[in-house]
PDB file of C-alpha atoms in Angstrom:
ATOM      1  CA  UNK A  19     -20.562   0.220 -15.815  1.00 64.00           C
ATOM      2  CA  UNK A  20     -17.878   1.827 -17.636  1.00 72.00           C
ATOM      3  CA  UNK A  21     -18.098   4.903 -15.059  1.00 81.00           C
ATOM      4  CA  UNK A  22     -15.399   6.889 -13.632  1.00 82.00           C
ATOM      5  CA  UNK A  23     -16.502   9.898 -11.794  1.00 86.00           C
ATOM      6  CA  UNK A  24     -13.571  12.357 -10.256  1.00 87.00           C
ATOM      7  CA  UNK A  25     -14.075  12.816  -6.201  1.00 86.00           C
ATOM      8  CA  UNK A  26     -15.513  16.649  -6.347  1.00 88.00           C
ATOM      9  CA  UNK A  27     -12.218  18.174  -4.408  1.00 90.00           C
ATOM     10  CA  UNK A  28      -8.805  18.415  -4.644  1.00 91.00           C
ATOM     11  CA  UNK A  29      -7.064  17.161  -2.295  1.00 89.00           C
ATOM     12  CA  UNK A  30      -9.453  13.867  -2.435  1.00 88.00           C
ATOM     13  CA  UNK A  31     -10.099  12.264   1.296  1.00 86.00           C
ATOM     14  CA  UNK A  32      -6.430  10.622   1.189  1.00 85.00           C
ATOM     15  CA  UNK A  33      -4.164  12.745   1.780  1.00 87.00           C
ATOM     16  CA  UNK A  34      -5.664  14.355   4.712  1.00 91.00           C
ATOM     17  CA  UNK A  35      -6.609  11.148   6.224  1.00 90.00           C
ATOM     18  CA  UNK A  36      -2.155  10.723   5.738  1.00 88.00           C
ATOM     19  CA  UNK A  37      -1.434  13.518   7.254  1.00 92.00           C
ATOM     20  CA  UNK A  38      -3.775  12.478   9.984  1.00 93.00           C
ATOM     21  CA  UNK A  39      -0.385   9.673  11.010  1.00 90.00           C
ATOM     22  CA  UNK A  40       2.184  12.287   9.850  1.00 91.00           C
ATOM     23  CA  UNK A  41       1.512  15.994   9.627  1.00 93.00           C
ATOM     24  CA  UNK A  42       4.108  17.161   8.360  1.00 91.00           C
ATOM     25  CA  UNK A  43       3.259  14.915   4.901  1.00 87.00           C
ATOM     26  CA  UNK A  44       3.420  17.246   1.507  1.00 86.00           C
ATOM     27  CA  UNK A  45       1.281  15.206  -0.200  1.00 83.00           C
ATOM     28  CA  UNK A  46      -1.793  16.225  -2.130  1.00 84.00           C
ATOM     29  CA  UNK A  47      -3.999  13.095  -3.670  1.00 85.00           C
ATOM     30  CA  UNK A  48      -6.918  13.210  -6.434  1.00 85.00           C
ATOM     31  CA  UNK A  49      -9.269  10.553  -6.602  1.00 84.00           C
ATOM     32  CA  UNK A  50     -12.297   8.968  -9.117  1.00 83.00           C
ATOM     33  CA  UNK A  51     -14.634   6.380  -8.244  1.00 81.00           C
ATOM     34  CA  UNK A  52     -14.604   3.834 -10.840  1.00 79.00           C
ATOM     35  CA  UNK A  53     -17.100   0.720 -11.318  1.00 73.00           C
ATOM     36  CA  UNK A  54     -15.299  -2.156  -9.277  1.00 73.00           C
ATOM     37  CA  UNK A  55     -15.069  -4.000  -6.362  1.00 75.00           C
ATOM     38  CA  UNK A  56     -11.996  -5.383  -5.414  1.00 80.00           C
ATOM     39  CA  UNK A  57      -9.584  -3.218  -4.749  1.00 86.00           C
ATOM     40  CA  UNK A  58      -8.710   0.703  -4.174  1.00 87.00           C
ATOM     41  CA  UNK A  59      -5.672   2.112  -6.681  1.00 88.00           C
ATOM     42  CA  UNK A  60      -3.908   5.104  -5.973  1.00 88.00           C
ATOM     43  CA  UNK A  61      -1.641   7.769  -7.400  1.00 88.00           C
ATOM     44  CA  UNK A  62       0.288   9.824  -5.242  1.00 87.00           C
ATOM     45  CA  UNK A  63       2.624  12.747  -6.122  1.00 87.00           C
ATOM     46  CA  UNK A  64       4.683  13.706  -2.845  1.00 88.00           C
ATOM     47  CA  UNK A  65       7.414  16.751  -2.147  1.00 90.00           C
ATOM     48  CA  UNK A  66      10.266  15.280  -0.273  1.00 93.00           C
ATOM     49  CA  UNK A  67      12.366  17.501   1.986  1.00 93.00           C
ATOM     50  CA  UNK A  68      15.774  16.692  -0.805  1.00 96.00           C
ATOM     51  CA  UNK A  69      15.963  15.386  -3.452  1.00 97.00           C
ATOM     52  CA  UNK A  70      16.359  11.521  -3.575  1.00 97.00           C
ATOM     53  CA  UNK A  71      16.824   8.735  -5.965  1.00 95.00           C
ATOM     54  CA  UNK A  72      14.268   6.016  -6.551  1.00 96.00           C
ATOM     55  CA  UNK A  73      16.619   3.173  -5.025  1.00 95.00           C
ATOM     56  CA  UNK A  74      16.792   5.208  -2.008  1.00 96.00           C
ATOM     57  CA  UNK A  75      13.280   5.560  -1.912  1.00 96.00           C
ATOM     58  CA  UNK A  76      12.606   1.874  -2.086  1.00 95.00           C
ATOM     59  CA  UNK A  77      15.016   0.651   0.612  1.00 94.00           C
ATOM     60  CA  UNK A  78      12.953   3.145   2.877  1.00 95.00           C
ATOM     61  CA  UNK A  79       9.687   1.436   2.091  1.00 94.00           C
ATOM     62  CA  UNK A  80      11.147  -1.726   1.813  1.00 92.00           C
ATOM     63  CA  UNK A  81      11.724  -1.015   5.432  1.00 91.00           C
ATOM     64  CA  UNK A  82       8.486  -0.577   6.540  1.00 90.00           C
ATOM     65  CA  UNK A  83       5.790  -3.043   7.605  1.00 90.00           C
ATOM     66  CA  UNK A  84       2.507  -4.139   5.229  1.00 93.00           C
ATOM     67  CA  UNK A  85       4.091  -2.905   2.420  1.00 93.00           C
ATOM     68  CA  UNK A  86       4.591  -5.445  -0.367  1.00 92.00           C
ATOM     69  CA  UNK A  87       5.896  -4.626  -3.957  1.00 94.00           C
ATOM     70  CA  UNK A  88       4.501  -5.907  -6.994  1.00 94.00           C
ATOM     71  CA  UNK A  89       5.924  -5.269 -10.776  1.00 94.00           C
ATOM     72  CA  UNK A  90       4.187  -5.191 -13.812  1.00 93.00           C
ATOM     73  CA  UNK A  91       6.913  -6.764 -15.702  1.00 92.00           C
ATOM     74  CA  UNK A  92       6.220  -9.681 -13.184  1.00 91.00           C
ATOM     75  CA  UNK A  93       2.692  -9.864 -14.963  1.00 92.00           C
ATOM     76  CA  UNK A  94       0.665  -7.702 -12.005  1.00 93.00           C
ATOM     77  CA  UNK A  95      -1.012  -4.913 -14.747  1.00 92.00           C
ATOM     78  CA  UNK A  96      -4.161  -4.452 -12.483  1.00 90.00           C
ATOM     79  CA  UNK A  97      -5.570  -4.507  -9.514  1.00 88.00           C
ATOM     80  CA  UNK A  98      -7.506  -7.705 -10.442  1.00 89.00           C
ATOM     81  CA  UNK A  99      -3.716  -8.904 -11.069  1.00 91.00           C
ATOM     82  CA  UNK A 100      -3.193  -8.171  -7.579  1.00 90.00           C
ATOM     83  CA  UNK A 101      -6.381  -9.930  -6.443  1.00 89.00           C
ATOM     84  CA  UNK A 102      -5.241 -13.219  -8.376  1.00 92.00           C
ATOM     85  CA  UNK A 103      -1.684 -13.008  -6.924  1.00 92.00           C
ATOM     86  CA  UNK A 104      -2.932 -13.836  -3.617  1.00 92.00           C
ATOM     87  CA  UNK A 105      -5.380 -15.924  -4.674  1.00 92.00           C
ATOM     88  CA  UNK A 106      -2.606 -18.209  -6.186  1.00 92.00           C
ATOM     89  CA  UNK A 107      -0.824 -17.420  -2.703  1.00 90.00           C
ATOM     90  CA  UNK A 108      -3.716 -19.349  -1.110  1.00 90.00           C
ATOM     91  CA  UNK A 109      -4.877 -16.697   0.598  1.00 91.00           C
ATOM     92  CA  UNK A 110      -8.467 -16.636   2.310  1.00 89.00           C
ATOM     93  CA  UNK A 111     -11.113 -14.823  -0.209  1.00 88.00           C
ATOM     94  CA  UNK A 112      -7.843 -13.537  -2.121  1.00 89.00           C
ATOM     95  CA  UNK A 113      -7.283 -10.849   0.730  1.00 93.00           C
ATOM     96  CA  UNK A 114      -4.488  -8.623   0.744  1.00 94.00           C
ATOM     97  CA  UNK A 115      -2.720  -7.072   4.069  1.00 95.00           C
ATOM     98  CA  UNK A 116      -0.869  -5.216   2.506  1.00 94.00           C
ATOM     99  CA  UNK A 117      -0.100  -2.034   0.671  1.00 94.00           C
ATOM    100  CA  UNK A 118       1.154  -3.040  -2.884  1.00 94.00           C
ATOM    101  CA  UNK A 119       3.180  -0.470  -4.177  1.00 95.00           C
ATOM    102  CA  UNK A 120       4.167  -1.214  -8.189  1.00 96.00           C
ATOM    103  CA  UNK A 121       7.972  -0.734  -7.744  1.00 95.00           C
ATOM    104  CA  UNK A 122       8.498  -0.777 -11.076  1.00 95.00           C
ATOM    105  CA  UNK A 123       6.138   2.233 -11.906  1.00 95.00           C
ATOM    106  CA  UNK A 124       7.734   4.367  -8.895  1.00 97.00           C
ATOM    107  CA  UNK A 125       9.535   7.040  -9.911  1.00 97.00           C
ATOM    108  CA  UNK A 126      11.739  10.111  -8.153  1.00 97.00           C
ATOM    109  CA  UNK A 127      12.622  13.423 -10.228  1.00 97.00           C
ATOM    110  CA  UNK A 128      14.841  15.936  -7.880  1.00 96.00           C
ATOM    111  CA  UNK A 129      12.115  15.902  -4.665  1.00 95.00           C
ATOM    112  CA  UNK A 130       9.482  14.449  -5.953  1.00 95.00           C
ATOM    113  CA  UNK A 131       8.276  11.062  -5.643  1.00 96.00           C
ATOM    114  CA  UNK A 132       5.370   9.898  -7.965  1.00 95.00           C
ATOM    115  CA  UNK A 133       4.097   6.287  -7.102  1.00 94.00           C
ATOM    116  CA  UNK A 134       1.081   3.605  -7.880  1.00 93.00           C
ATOM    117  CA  UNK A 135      -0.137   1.505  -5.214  1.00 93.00           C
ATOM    118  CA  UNK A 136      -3.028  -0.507  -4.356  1.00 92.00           C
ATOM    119  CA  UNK A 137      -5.224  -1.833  -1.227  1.00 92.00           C
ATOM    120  CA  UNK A 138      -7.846  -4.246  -0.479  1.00 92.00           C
ATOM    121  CA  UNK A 139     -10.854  -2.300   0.248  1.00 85.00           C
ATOM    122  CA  UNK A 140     -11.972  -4.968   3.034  1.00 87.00           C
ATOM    123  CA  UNK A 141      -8.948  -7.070   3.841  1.00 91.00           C
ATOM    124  CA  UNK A 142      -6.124  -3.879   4.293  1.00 90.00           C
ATOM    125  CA  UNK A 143      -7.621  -2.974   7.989  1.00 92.00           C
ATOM    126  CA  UNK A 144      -7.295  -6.638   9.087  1.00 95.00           C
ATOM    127  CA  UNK A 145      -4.072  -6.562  10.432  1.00 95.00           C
ATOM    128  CA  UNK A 146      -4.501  -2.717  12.238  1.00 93.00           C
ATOM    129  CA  UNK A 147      -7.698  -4.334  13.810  1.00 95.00           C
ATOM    130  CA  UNK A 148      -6.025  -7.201  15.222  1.00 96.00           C
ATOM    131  CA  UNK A 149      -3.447  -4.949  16.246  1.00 95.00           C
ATOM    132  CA  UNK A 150      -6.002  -2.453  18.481  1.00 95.00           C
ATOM    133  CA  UNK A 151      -7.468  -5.270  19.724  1.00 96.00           C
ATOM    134  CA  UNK A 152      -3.884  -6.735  21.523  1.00 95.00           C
ATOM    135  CA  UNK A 153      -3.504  -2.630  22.683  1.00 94.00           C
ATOM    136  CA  UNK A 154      -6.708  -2.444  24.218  1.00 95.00           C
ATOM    137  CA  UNK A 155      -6.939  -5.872  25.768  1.00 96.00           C
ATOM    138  CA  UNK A 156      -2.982  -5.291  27.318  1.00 95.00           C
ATOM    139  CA  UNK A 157      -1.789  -8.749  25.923  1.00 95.00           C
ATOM    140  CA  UNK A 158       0.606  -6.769  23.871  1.00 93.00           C
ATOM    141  CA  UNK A 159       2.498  -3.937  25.104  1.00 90.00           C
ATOM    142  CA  UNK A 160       5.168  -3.424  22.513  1.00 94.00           C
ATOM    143  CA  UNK A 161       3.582  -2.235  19.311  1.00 93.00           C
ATOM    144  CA  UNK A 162       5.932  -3.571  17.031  1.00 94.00           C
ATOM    145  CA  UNK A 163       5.587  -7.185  18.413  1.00 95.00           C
ATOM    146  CA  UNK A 164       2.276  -6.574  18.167  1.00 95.00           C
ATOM    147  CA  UNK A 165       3.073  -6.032  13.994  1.00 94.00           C
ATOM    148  CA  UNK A 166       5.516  -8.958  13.859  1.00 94.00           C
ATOM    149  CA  UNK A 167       2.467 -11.560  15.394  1.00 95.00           C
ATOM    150  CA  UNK A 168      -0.075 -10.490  13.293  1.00 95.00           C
ATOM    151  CA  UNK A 169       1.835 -10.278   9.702  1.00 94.00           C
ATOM    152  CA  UNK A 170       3.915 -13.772  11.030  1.00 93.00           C
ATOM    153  CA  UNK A 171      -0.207 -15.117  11.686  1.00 93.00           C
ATOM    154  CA  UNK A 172      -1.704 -13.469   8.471  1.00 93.00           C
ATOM    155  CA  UNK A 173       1.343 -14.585   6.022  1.00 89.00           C
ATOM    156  CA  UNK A 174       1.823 -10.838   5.622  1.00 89.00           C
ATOM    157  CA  UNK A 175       4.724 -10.401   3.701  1.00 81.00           C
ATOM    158  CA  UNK A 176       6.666  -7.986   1.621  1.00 74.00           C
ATOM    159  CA  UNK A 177       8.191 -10.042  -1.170  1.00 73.00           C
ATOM    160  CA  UNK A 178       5.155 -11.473  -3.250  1.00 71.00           C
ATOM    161  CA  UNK A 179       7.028 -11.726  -6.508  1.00 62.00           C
ATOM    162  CA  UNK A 180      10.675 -12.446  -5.737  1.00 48.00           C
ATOM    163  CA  UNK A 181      13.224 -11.599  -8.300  1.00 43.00           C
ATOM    164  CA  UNK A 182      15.474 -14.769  -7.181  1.00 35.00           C
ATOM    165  CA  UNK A 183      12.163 -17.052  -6.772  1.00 37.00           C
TER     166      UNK A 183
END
């Protein structure tokens, strides 16, 4: 209890496994393993190709699929937060889809973009399994169908804590 230990490289296992989906990713991740459970939490520091602003930066993710936002000013401080979030959502064990990125701890300075996030360590390859299994079984031919049935099935959704709610 009360442990963090720091993975024993720089960059830790995430970045790679990024650049794995997109090569050309400038990204270079450090990680510790800490005594919990729950959930996986993340700092990222990434070179952009020009500089940017942050709003710019969020309409881009906000574009993306299984990407949610969460704030801290909304009262999500942790990742146990997080974990209670969906649990009020009603959903099953508390499992989260997505990736929840704390928009209101991402920042941009010139070309680089720093940013929190966190993931489900069980629940967050749901979805991606679901969508293999449509691939490989033909049912589904267009990927991003594919995306739309599972999130539409799973309540995945990228507005958790709506400003306007």
């Amino acid at each position: 209890m009360n442990t963090i230990i720091p993975e024993g490289r720089i960059p830790s296992h995430q970045g790679p496994d990024a650049q794995s989906v997109v090569p050309d990713l400038d990204v270079v991740t450090m990680a510790a393993k800490g005594a919990h459970t729950q959930h996986h939490l993340h700092f990222w520091t990434i070179e952009l190709t020009r500089p940017a602003d942050t709003e710019e930066v969020l309409e881009a993710l906000k574009a993306m699929p299984r990407i949610a936002f969460v704030r801290q000013s909304d009262g999500i401080v942790a990742v146990n937060s997080a974990v209670e979030l969906m649990q009020d959502l009603g959903r099953p064990r508390g499992d989260m889809y997505e990736v929840a990125i704390w928009e209101d701890i991402l920042t941009v300075q010139g070309n680089e973009l720093f940013w929190t996030y966190t993931v489900d360590n069980q629940a967050i390859v749901v979805p991606e399994n679901i969508d293999a299994i449509r691939a490989l079984a033909g049912t589904v031919e267009n990927g991003d169908e594919s995306v739309q049935r599972t999130d539409r099935a799973l309540g995945v959704r990228a507005d958790f804590i709506s400003r306007n709610a």
